[in-house]
Coordinates of C-alpha atoms in Angstrom, one line a residue:
M1 CA 127.6 27.9 -129.1
I2 CA 131.0 29.3 -128.1
S3 CA 132.6 25.9 -127.7
R4 CA 131.9 25.0 -131.3
I5 CA 133.4 28.3 -132.5
A6 CA 136.4 27.7 -130.3
T7 CA 137.1 24.2 -131.7
A8 CA 136.8 25.4 -135.3
S9 CA 138.6 28.7 -134.9
L10 CA 141.4 27.5 -132.7
G11 CA 142.3 24.9 -135.2
L12 CA 142.5 27.5 -138.0
V13 CA 144.6 29.9 -135.9
L14 CA 147.1 27.4 -134.7
G15 CA 147.1 25.2 -137.7
G16 CA 147.6 28.1 -140.0
S17 CA 150.1 30.0 -137.9
S18 CA 153.0 29.3 -140.3
V19 CA 151.4 31.4 -143.0
F20 CA 151.6 34.6 -140.9
A21 CA 154.5 36.9 -141.5
Q22 CA 157.0 36.2 -138.7
S23 CA 157.9 39.9 -138.0
L24 CA 157.9 41.6 -134.6
A25 CA 155.6 44.3 -136.1
D26 CA 153.0 41.7 -137.0
A27 CA 153.3 40.1 -133.5
K28 CA 152.8 43.5 -131.8
K29 CA 149.7 44.2 -134.0
A30 CA 148.3 40.8 -132.9
I31 CA 148.9 41.8 -129.3
D32 CA 147.1 45.1 -129.8
A33 CA 144.2 43.2 -131.4
E34 CA 144.2 40.8 -128.4
Q35 CA 145.0 37.9 -130.6
Y36 CA 147.2 36.5 -127.9
Q37 CA 147.5 32.9 -129.2
K38 CA 148.5 34.1 -132.6
A39 CA 151.0 36.6 -131.1
K40 CA 152.4 33.9 -128.8
S41 CA 152.9 31.5 -131.7
M42 CA 154.7 34.2 -133.7
L43 CA 156.9 35.4 -130.8
K44 CA 157.9 31.8 -129.8
N45 CA 159.1 31.4 -133.4
L46 CA 160.9 34.8 -133.3
T47 CA 162.7 33.9 -130.0
T48 CA 164.1 30.9 -131.8
T49 CA 164.9 32.4 -135.3
Q50 CA 166.0 35.7 -133.9
A51 CA 167.2 34.6 -130.5
D52 CA 169.6 37.5 -130.2
K53 CA 166.9 40.2 -130.1
D54 CA 165.7 41.0 -126.6
E55 CA 162.6 42.7 -127.8
N56 CA 161.1 39.4 -129.0
F57 CA 161.4 38.0 -125.4
F58 CA 159.9 41.1 -123.9
Y59 CA 156.7 41.0 -126.1
L60 CA 156.4 37.2 -125.5
G61 CA 156.7 37.8 -121.8
W62 CA 154.1 40.6 -122.0
V63 CA 151.6 38.2 -123.7
Y64 CA 152.1 35.8 -120.8
L65 CA 151.5 38.7 -118.4
K66 CA 148.3 39.6 -120.2
Q67 CA 147.1 36.0 -120.0
D68 CA 147.8 35.8 -116.2
Y69 CA 150.9 33.5 -116.4
T70 CA 153.2 35.6 -114.3
D71 CA 155.7 32.8 -113.7
S72 CA 156.2 32.2 -117.5
A73 CA 156.4 36.0 -118.0
K74 CA 159.2 36.3 -115.4
T75 CA 161.1 33.5 -117.0
T76 CA 160.8 35.0 -120.4
F77 CA 161.9 38.5 -119.3
N78 CA 164.9 37.0 -117.6
K79 CA 165.8 35.3 -120.9
G80 CA 165.6 38.7 -122.6
I81 CA 168.0 40.1 -120.1
A82 CA 170.3 37.2 -120.6
V83 CA 170.4 38.1 -124.3
N84 CA 171.0 41.7 -123.6
S85 CA 171.9 42.8 -120.1
K86 CA 170.9 46.4 -120.9
S87 CA 167.4 45.5 -122.1
A88 CA 165.2 48.3 -120.7
L89 CA 162.0 46.7 -121.9
N90 CA 162.7 43.4 -120.1
Y91 CA 163.5 45.3 -116.9
A92 CA 160.1 47.0 -117.3
G93 CA 158.6 43.5 -117.6
L94 CA 160.3 42.3 -114.5
G95 CA 159.0 45.3 -112.7
A96 CA 155.5 44.5 -113.8
V97 CA 155.8 41.0 -112.5
A98 CA 157.1 42.2 -109.2
R99 CA 154.3 44.7 -108.8
L100 CA 151.7 42.0 -109.5
D101 CA 153.4 39.8 -106.9
K102 CA 153.1 42.8 -104.5
D103 CA 156.9 43.1 -104.3
N104 CA 157.0 46.9 -104.3
A105 CA 160.8 47.1 -103.7
G106 CA 161.5 44.8 -106.6
A107 CA 159.1 46.7 -108.9
T108 CA 160.7 50.0 -108.1
T109 CA 164.3 48.7 -108.6
N110 CA 163.4 47.2 -112.0
F111 CA 161.4 50.2 -113.1
N112 CA 164.3 52.5 -112.3
Q113 CA 166.7 50.2 -114.2
A114 CA 164.4 50.3 -117.2
I115 CA 164.2 54.0 -117.3
A116 CA 168.0 54.4 -116.7
L117 CA 168.6 52.2 -119.8
A118 CA 165.8 53.6 -122.0
G119 CA 167.9 56.4 -123.6
K120 CA 165.9 57.9 -126.5
N121 CA 163.5 55.0 -126.7
S122 CA 160.0 55.9 -125.4
K123 CA 158.8 52.3 -125.3
P124 CA 160.3 51.4 -121.8
Y125 CA 158.5 54.5 -120.5
Q126 CA 155.2 53.3 -122.0
Y127 CA 155.5 49.8 -120.5
V128 CA 156.5 51.0 -117.1
G129 CA 153.4 53.2 -117.2
E130 CA 151.3 50.3 -118.3
A131 CA 152.7 48.2 -115.5
Y132 CA 151.5 50.8 -113.0
L133 CA 148.1 50.5 -114.5
L134 CA 147.8 46.7 -114.2
P135 CA 144.9 46.2 -111.7
L136 CA 145.8 44.8 -108.3
T137 CA 142.2 44.6 -106.9
P138 CA 139.1 42.7 -107.9
D139 CA 137.3 45.9 -108.9
G140 CA 140.1 46.8 -111.3
K141 CA 140.5 50.3 -109.8
I142 CA 143.9 51.9 -109.9
S143 CA 145.0 53.7 -106.8
P144 CA 145.8 57.4 -107.1
A145 CA 149.4 56.7 -106.1
D146 CA 149.9 54.1 -108.9
A147 CA 148.1 56.4 -111.5
N148 CA 150.3 59.3 -110.5
A149 CA 153.4 57.2 -110.9
A150 CA 152.2 56.1 -114.3
I151 CA 151.5 59.7 -115.4
A152 CA 154.9 60.9 -114.2
V153 CA 156.8 58.3 -116.1
L154 CA 154.6 58.6 -119.2
Q155 CA 155.2 62.4 -119.2
K156 CA 158.9 61.7 -119.2
G157 CA 158.4 59.3 -122.1
K158 CA 156.4 61.9 -124.0
A159 CA 159.3 64.3 -123.6
V160 CA 161.6 61.7 -125.2
N161 CA 159.1 61.1 -128.1
A162 CA 156.0 63.2 -128.4
K163 CA 154.9 61.3 -131.5
D164 CA 154.5 57.9 -129.7
A165 CA 150.7 57.4 -130.2
D166 CA 150.6 54.2 -128.1
L167 CA 152.3 56.0 -125.2
L168 CA 149.8 58.8 -125.4
I169 CA 146.9 56.3 -125.3
T170 CA 148.5 54.8 -122.1
L171 CA 148.8 58.3 -120.7
G172 CA 145.1 58.9 -121.4
N173 CA 144.2 55.6 -119.7
A174 CA 146.1 56.7 -116.6
Y175 CA 144.2 60.0 -116.5
R176 CA 140.9 58.2 -117.1
S177 CA 141.5 55.8 -114.2
Q178 CA 141.4 58.9 -111.9
L179 CA 138.3 60.4 -113.7
K180 CA 140.4 63.2 -115.2
S181 CA 138.3 63.2 -118.3
N182 CA 139.7 66.4 -119.9
E183 CA 143.3 65.3 -119.7
A184 CA 142.4 61.8 -120.9
Y185 CA 140.5 63.1 -123.9
Q186 CA 143.4 65.4 -124.9
A187 CA 145.8 62.5 -124.8
Y188 CA 143.5 60.3 -126.9
S189 CA 142.9 63.2 -129.3
D190 CA 146.6 63.8 -129.7
A191 CA 147.2 60.1 -130.4
S192 CA 144.5 60.1 -133.1
T193 CA 146.1 63.2 -134.7
I194 CA 149.5 61.5 -134.8
D195 CA 148.1 58.2 -136.0
P196 CA 144.6 58.6 -137.6
K197 CA 144.6 54.9 -138.5
N198 CA 145.0 53.7 -135.0
P199 CA 141.7 52.1 -133.9
A200 CA 142.9 51.8 -130.3
A201 CA 142.7 55.6 -129.8
K202 CA 139.0 55.6 -130.9
V203 CA 138.2 52.7 -128.6
A204 CA 139.9 54.4 -125.7
T205 CA 137.8 57.5 -126.3
G206 CA 134.7 55.3 -126.5
V207 CA 135.6 53.9 -123.1
L208 CA 136.0 57.4 -121.7
W209 CA 132.4 58.3 -122.9
K210 CA 131.2 55.0 -121.4
F211 CA 132.2 56.0 -117.9
A212 CA 130.4 59.3 -118.4
N213 CA 127.3 57.3 -119.3
N214 CA 127.4 58.9 -122.7
F215 CA 126.5 55.7 -124.4
E216 CA 125.5 57.0 -127.8
D217 CA 128.8 58.8 -128.4
S218 CA 130.6 55.8 -126.9
E219 CA 129.2 53.6 -129.6
K220 CA 130.1 56.1 -132.3
Q221 CA 133.7 55.8 -131.3
F222 CA 133.6 52.0 -131.5
Q223 CA 132.0 52.3 -134.9
D224 CA 134.8 54.7 -136.0
A225 CA 137.4 52.2 -134.8
L226 CA 135.7 49.4 -136.8
A227 CA 135.6 51.6 -139.9
I228 CA 139.4 51.8 -139.6
D229 CA 139.8 48.1 -139.0
P230 CA 136.6 45.9 -139.3
N231 CA 138.5 43.1 -137.6
Y232 CA 139.6 45.0 -134.6
G233 CA 138.3 42.8 -131.8
P234 CA 138.8 45.1 -128.8
A235 CA 136.2 47.5 -130.3
Y236 CA 133.6 44.8 -129.9
R237 CA 134.8 43.9 -126.4
E238 CA 134.5 47.4 -125.2
W239 CA 131.2 47.8 -127.0
A240 CA 129.9 44.8 -125.1
E241 CA 131.1 46.3 -121.8
T242 CA 129.4 49.5 -122.7
D243 CA 126.1 47.9 -123.5
N244 CA 126.4 45.9 -120.2
R245 CA 126.9 49.2 -118.3
W246 CA 124.0 50.7 -120.3
A247 CA 121.8 47.8 -119.3
N248 CA 122.7 48.3 -115.6
T249 CA 122.1 52.0 -115.8
D250 CA 118.8 52.1 -117.8
P251 CA 116.3 49.4 -116.7
K252 CA 114.2 50.1 -119.8
M253 CA 117.1 49.1 -122.0
A254 CA 118.4 46.3 -119.8
S255 CA 117.0 43.3 -121.7
T256 CA 117.9 44.6 -125.2
K257 CA 121.4 45.8 -124.2
I258 CA 122.4 42.6 -122.4
K259 CA 121.5 40.6 -125.5
Q260 CA 123.5 42.9 -127.7
A261 CA 126.4 42.8 -125.3
V262 CA 126.6 39.0 -125.4
E263 CA 126.5 39.0 -129.2
E264 CA 129.2 41.7 -129.3
Y265 CA 131.4 39.7 -127.0
K266 CA 130.9 36.6 -129.2
K267 CA 131.9 38.7 -132.2
Y268 CA 135.0 39.8 -130.3
L269 CA 135.9 36.2 -129.6
S270 CA 135.5 35.2 -133.2
L271 CA 138.0 38.0 -134.2
T272 CA 140.6 37.0 -131.6
D273 CA 141.7 33.4 -131.2
V274 CA 138.9 31.8 -129.1
S275 CA 141.6 30.2 -127.0
V276 CA 141.1 29.0 -123.4
E277 CA 142.4 32.4 -122.2
S278 CA 140.0 34.4 -124.4
Q279 CA 137.0 32.3 -123.4
M280 CA 138.0 32.9 -119.7
R281 CA 137.8 36.7 -120.5
Y282 CA 134.4 36.0 -121.9
A283 CA 133.6 34.2 -118.6
D284 CA 134.7 37.3 -116.7
F285 CA 132.3 39.3 -118.8
L286 CA 129.4 37.0 -118.2
I287 CA 129.9 37.4 -114.4
S288 CA 129.7 41.2 -114.7
A289 CA 126.7 40.8 -117.0
G290 CA 124.9 38.4 -114.6
Q291 CA 124.6 35.8 -117.4
F292 CA 125.1 32.7 -115.1
P293 CA 123.4 30.0 -117.1
E294 CA 125.7 30.9 -120.1
L295 CA 128.6 31.1 -117.7
Q296 CA 128.0 27.6 -116.5
T297 CA 127.8 26.3 -120.1
V298 CA 131.1 28.1 -121.1
A299 CA 132.8 26.9 -117.9
A300 CA 131.7 23.3 -118.4
D301 CA 133.1 23.4 -121.9
L302 CA 136.4 24.8 -120.7
A303 CA 136.7 22.2 -118.1
K304 CA 136.7 19.5 -120.7
S305 CA 139.9 20.9 -122.3
S306 CA 143.1 19.1 -121.5
K307 CA 144.8 22.6 -121.4
T308 CA 142.3 23.9 -118.9
N309 CA 143.5 26.8 -116.7
L310 CA 142.7 26.2 -113.1
R311 CA 140.7 29.4 -113.1
V312 CA 137.8 27.6 -114.8
Y313 CA 136.9 26.1 -111.4
R314 CA 136.3 29.7 -110.2
Y315 CA 133.7 30.1 -113.0
L316 CA 132.2 26.7 -112.3
G317 CA 131.8 27.7 -108.6
Y318 CA 130.3 31.1 -109.2
A319 CA 127.9 29.8 -111.8
A320 CA 126.8 26.8 -109.6
Y321 CA 126.0 29.2 -106.7
E322 CA 123.9 31.5 -108.9
N323 CA 122.2 28.6 -110.5
K324 CA 121.6 27.0 -107.0
D325 CA 123.7 23.9 -107.6
Y326 CA 125.4 24.3 -104.3
P327 CA 127.3 21.0 -103.9
A328 CA 128.9 21.3 -107.3
G329 CA 129.8 24.9 -106.4
V330 CA 131.6 23.9 -103.2
T331 CA 133.5 21.2 -105.0
A332 CA 134.6 23.5 -107.9
L333 CA 135.6 26.4 -105.7
N334 CA 137.4 24.1 -103.3
T335 CA 139.4 22.8 -106.2
W336 CA 140.3 26.3 -107.3
M337 CA 141.2 27.6 -103.9
T338 CA 143.3 24.7 -102.8
K339 CA 145.3 24.2 -106.0
A340 CA 145.7 27.7 -107.4
D341 CA 148.7 29.9 -106.5
P342 CA 147.6 31.8 -103.3
K343 CA 148.4 35.0 -105.1
R344 CA 145.6 34.3 -107.6
I345 CA 142.8 33.9 -105.0
M346 CA 140.6 37.0 -104.8
P347 CA 138.3 38.2 -102.1
R348 CA 135.3 37.4 -104.3
D349 CA 136.4 33.8 -104.2
Y350 CA 136.0 33.7 -100.5
L351 CA 132.7 35.6 -100.9
Y352 CA 131.2 32.9 -103.1
M353 CA 132.7 30.1 -101.1
G354 CA 131.1 31.5 -98.0
R355 CA 127.8 31.8 -99.7
L356 CA 128.0 28.3 -101.0
Q357 CA 128.9 26.9 -97.6
M358 CA 126.0 28.6 -95.9
A359 CA 123.6 27.5 -98.7
S360 CA 124.8 24.0 -98.0
G361 CA 124.0 24.2 -94.3
Q362 CA 127.6 24.9 -93.2
D363 CA 126.6 28.2 -91.6
S364 CA 129.5 28.6 -89.1
V365 CA 132.1 27.7 -91.6
G366 CA 130.5 29.9 -94.2
I367 CA 130.4 32.9 -91.8
N368 CA 134.2 32.5 -91.2
T369 CA 134.8 32.4 -94.9
L370 CA 132.7 35.5 -95.5
K371 CA 134.7 37.3 -92.7
K372 CA 137.9 36.4 -94.6
A373 CA 136.4 38.0 -97.7
L374 CA 135.8 41.2 -95.7
E375 CA 139.3 41.2 -94.3
L376 CA 140.6 41.2 -97.9
D377 CA 138.1 43.6 -99.3
T378 CA 136.2 45.9 -97.0
T379 CA 134.2 47.4 -99.8
Q380 CA 132.0 44.2 -100.0
T381 CA 129.5 45.8 -97.6
E382 CA 126.6 43.5 -98.5
V383 CA 128.6 40.7 -96.8
Y384 CA 127.9 42.2 -93.4
S385 CA 124.2 41.7 -94.0
E386 CA 124.6 38.1 -95.1
I387 CA 126.6 37.3 -92.0
A388 CA 124.0 39.0 -89.8
K389 CA 121.1 37.1 -91.5
S390 CA 122.9 33.8 -91.0
L391 CA 123.6 34.4 -87.4
Y392 CA 119.9 35.4 -86.8
G393 CA 118.8 32.3 -88.6
Q394 CA 121.0 30.2 -86.3
K395 CA 119.3 32.0 -83.3
K396 CA 122.7 33.4 -82.2
Y397 CA 120.9 36.6 -81.4
A398 CA 123.5 38.6 -79.5
Q399 CA 126.1 37.9 -82.3
A400 CA 123.5 38.7 -84.9
G401 CA 122.8 42.1 -83.2
D402 CA 126.5 42.9 -83.3
A403 CA 126.6 41.9 -87.0
Y404 CA 123.7 44.1 -87.8
K405 CA 125.4 46.9 -85.9
L406 CA 128.3 46.5 -88.4
V407 CA 125.8 46.6 -91.2
T408 CA 124.5 49.9 -90.0
Q409 CA 128.0 51.3 -89.4
K410 CA 129.8 50.1 -92.5
G411 CA 127.1 49.3 -95.1
G412 CA 127.2 52.7 -96.6
R413 CA 124.5 53.3 -99.2
N414 CA 123.3 49.7 -98.9
V415 CA 122.0 50.3 -95.3
K416 CA 118.2 50.1 -94.9
L417 CA 116.0 50.9 -92.0
T418 CA 115.2 47.2 -91.7
D419 CA 118.8 46.7 -90.8
Y420 CA 118.4 48.9 -87.8
F421 CA 115.1 47.1 -87.0
Y422 CA 116.7 43.7 -87.1
E423 CA 119.6 45.0 -85.0
G424 CA 117.0 45.8 -82.4
I425 CA 115.2 42.5 -82.7
S426 CA 118.4 40.6 -82.4
Y427 CA 119.5 42.3 -79.3
Y428 CA 115.9 41.9 -77.9
F429 CA 115.9 38.2 -78.4
G430 CA 119.5 37.9 -77.2
Y431 CA 118.5 39.3 -73.8
D432 CA 118.3 36.6 -71.0
P433 CA 116.6 37.8 -67.8
K434 CA 118.5 35.1 -65.9
N435 CA 121.8 36.5 -67.0
P436 CA 122.5 40.1 -65.8
S437 CA 125.4 40.5 -68.2
T438 CA 122.9 40.7 -71.1
D439 CA 121.1 43.8 -69.6
T440 CA 123.2 45.9 -72.0
L441 CA 121.5 44.2 -74.9
L442 CA 118.2 45.9 -73.9
T443 CA 119.9 49.3 -74.1
K444 CA 121.3 48.5 -77.5
A445 CA 117.9 47.2 -78.7
D446 CA 116.1 50.3 -77.4
S447 CA 118.6 52.5 -79.2
A448 CA 118.0 50.7 -82.5
F449 CA 114.2 50.9 -82.3
S450 CA 114.4 54.5 -81.3
Y451 CA 116.4 55.3 -84.5
V452 CA 113.8 53.6 -86.6
I453 CA 111.0 55.6 -84.9
Q454 CA 112.9 58.8 -85.4
K455 CA 113.5 58.1 -89.1
T456 CA 109.9 57.1 -89.8
A457 CA 108.3 60.0 -88.0
T458 CA 106.3 61.1 -91.0
S459 CA 105.2 57.6 -91.8
P460 CA 105.3 55.6 -88.5
Y461 CA 106.2 52.0 -88.4
P462 CA 104.0 50.2 -85.8
D463 CA 106.3 47.3 -85.1
A464 CA 109.1 49.6 -84.0
F465 CA 106.8 50.9 -81.3
L466 CA 105.7 47.4 -80.4
Y467 CA 109.2 46.1 -80.0
R468 CA 110.4 49.2 -78.2
A469 CA 107.5 48.7 -75.8
R470 CA 108.6 45.0 -75.2
V471 CA 112.2 46.1 -74.6
N472 CA 111.1 48.7 -72.0
D473 CA 108.7 46.2 -70.4
L474 CA 111.7 43.9 -69.8
K475 CA 113.3 46.8 -67.9
E476 CA 110.6 46.5 -65.3
K477 CA 112.4 44.3 -62.7
D478 CA 109.5 44.4 -60.2
R479 CA 106.2 43.4 -61.8
N480 CA 104.2 44.4 -58.7
N481 CA 105.9 47.9 -58.7
I482 CA 105.4 48.7 -62.4
Q483 CA 106.9 52.0 -63.5
G484 CA 105.3 52.3 -66.9
F485 CA 108.4 52.4 -69.1
A486 CA 106.6 50.7 -71.9
K487 CA 103.3 52.6 -71.7
P488 CA 103.9 55.4 -74.2
F489 CA 105.1 52.9 -76.8
Y490 CA 102.2 50.5 -76.4
D491 CA 99.8 53.5 -76.5
K492 CA 101.3 54.6 -79.8
Y493 CA 101.1 51.0 -81.2
I494 CA 97.4 50.8 -80.3
E495 CA 96.8 54.2 -81.9
L496 CA 98.6 53.3 -85.2
I497 CA 96.9 49.9 -85.5
T498 CA 93.4 50.9 -84.7
A499 CA 93.7 53.9 -87.1
K500 CA 94.1 51.4 -89.9
G501 CA 90.7 49.8 -89.4
A502 CA 90.0 46.1 -88.7
P503 CA 93.2 44.4 -87.5
D504 CA 94.5 41.1 -88.9
D505 CA 95.0 38.1 -86.7
R506 CA 98.7 38.9 -86.0
S507 CA 97.8 42.5 -85.0
K508 CA 95.0 41.3 -82.8
K509 CA 97.4 39.2 -80.7
N510 CA 99.7 42.2 -80.5
L511 CA 96.9 44.5 -79.5
A512 CA 95.9 42.0 -76.7
E513 CA 99.5 42.1 -75.5
A514 CA 99.4 45.9 -75.4
Y515 CA 96.1 46.1 -73.6
V516 CA 97.2 43.5 -71.0
Y517 CA 100.2 45.7 -70.3
L518 CA 97.9 48.7 -69.8
G519 CA 95.7 46.5 -67.6
N520 CA 98.6 45.7 -65.4
Y521 CA 99.7 49.4 -65.4
Y522 CA 96.3 50.6 -64.2
T523 CA 96.1 47.7 -61.6
F524 CA 99.5 48.1 -60.0
K525 CA 100.6 51.7 -60.8
E526 CA 97.4 53.8 -61.0
K527 CA 95.3 51.6 -58.8
D528 CA 92.4 52.2 -61.1
A529 CA 90.2 49.1 -61.3
A530 CA 87.8 50.5 -63.9
K531 CA 90.5 51.3 -66.4
A532 CA 92.2 48.0 -65.7
T533 CA 89.0 46.1 -66.4
D534 CA 88.4 48.2 -69.6
S535 CA 91.9 47.4 -70.8
Y536 CA 91.6 43.7 -70.1
T537 CA 88.2 43.6 -71.8
K538 CA 89.8 45.1 -75.0
A539 CA 92.6 42.6 -74.7
R540 CA 90.0 39.8 -74.6
D541 CA 88.1 41.2 -77.5
N542 CA 91.2 40.9 -79.6
D543 CA 92.5 37.6 -78.2
P544 CA 90.3 35.6 -75.8
T545 CA 93.0 32.9 -75.7
N546 CA 95.5 35.2 -74.0
K547 CA 96.5 33.5 -70.8
Q548 CA 96.9 36.7 -68.8
V549 CA 93.4 37.8 -69.9
Q550 CA 91.9 34.5 -68.8
A551 CA 93.7 34.7 -65.4
Y552 CA 92.5 38.2 -64.8
F553 CA 88.8 37.4 -65.5
A554 CA 89.1 34.2 -63.5
K555 CA 90.0 36.3 -60.5
Q556 CA 87.1 38.6 -61.3
G557 CA 84.6 35.8 -61.3
G558 CA 84.1 36.0 -65.1
A559 CA 82.9 39.7 -65.0
G560 CA 83.1 41.7 -68.1
K561 CA 82.7 38.8 -70.6
S562 CA 83.1 39.9 -74.2
K563 CA 79.9 39.8 -76.2

């Protein structure tokens, strides 16, 4: 169990920190290995024992940044500048904080200052580049503009020092974010040539292959990294992420690869510091892997810690929803969203809160929360469908029709023909014959059913014809002067259902409805009593309880009784 590992390992790391060499080089190596607690302990010591060295403050601030403590990072970078007003690295750090705070002007000013002060040192260029690659969106994608800005500054850094392997790896990451695989591979290859013992270059190459779904070669790169350094934790983390992607790509491998991914991530944790922060990274992985029972266990253990980061309530909320513990989920996410810095709230938080509220019977509140999620992240197209289904369930049919219209317009690849069908049904039920303003809903419904019929021409969908007939029947304003708008659609429905053989009970009632319509058509439009009686007889054969059938034959004196 992770919590037991955490308790044991954390004590060893923190309790034994005094035995580690207190050099900046060792602290930087710990950062690269994602041993952030170890690095933080060393750097805090260095900022005391070597308080005149601005680099110590920068790397401590960078650790805070990696752990999502931007306020602490900003304070530490400013301390570094207080030590050395020309500290290029600390200006790069302040730019990174400003960018995460969405202060574009502040980010640009600080980045420019960092580069102006860099001189022949390539490191400020590297970290300005890394700052541009810090993700600002929940999906972790880097915008082309940010990637191009990173590439531009990293190329300038490369001109300053073409032998900086870490800068080249960052350059490769910038290219990789934009799917420029050839350029990324060249940068990683150059880094490995310069520093063959750098496991980070191997891991980065493995990640490149992962996104190409070349999983076997990806794993070889992680194995090569571990051959260089068997204790290099990031290799196991990326291996876990790769196996998770493999599982999602190849259903036959899903079960095996998910299990392997979880074990690899636990190995990663054992090689880092198993701190609260690293366990939260594990929690993020469990969300992407869909391992919600394990997530709930990890989150519950984290919640017991006196040093708990508020973010644990996000994990508790997500896990509770997926595990159908809705009241606990609402409580947890409410704690997170009301107490956390607003800058830390993600669209996905609103998404889960909305789902939890609707699952708890708070449909109207939940829909508004889901709409907030959509405002913040329009790529969450499945949310449109959730809103539509909820409105339909509440019998707010006109609103549901509009919501399904949004599904069909904005749902992208997630759109199904059933979405068009429910768009039509919603508008159909939203029509009120006593309210002329709802007449437009019939036109919208007819259009939706027409689309379904068109797209299922080779394999017709009977209910689309049934509902299109019902819509067109409602357009008949004078029942005694029937025009026959619905006739072709009821005819087609009868043809499709009878071709299948003996109908079920539901189809029998629908067939009776269709034959009753035809009976009325032949009575009032064609004035053909024989065809009218034949249609009503077929209606009665399918549903003798139909009230219109009973009324017709009562007028006929019981003629044409079914046998």
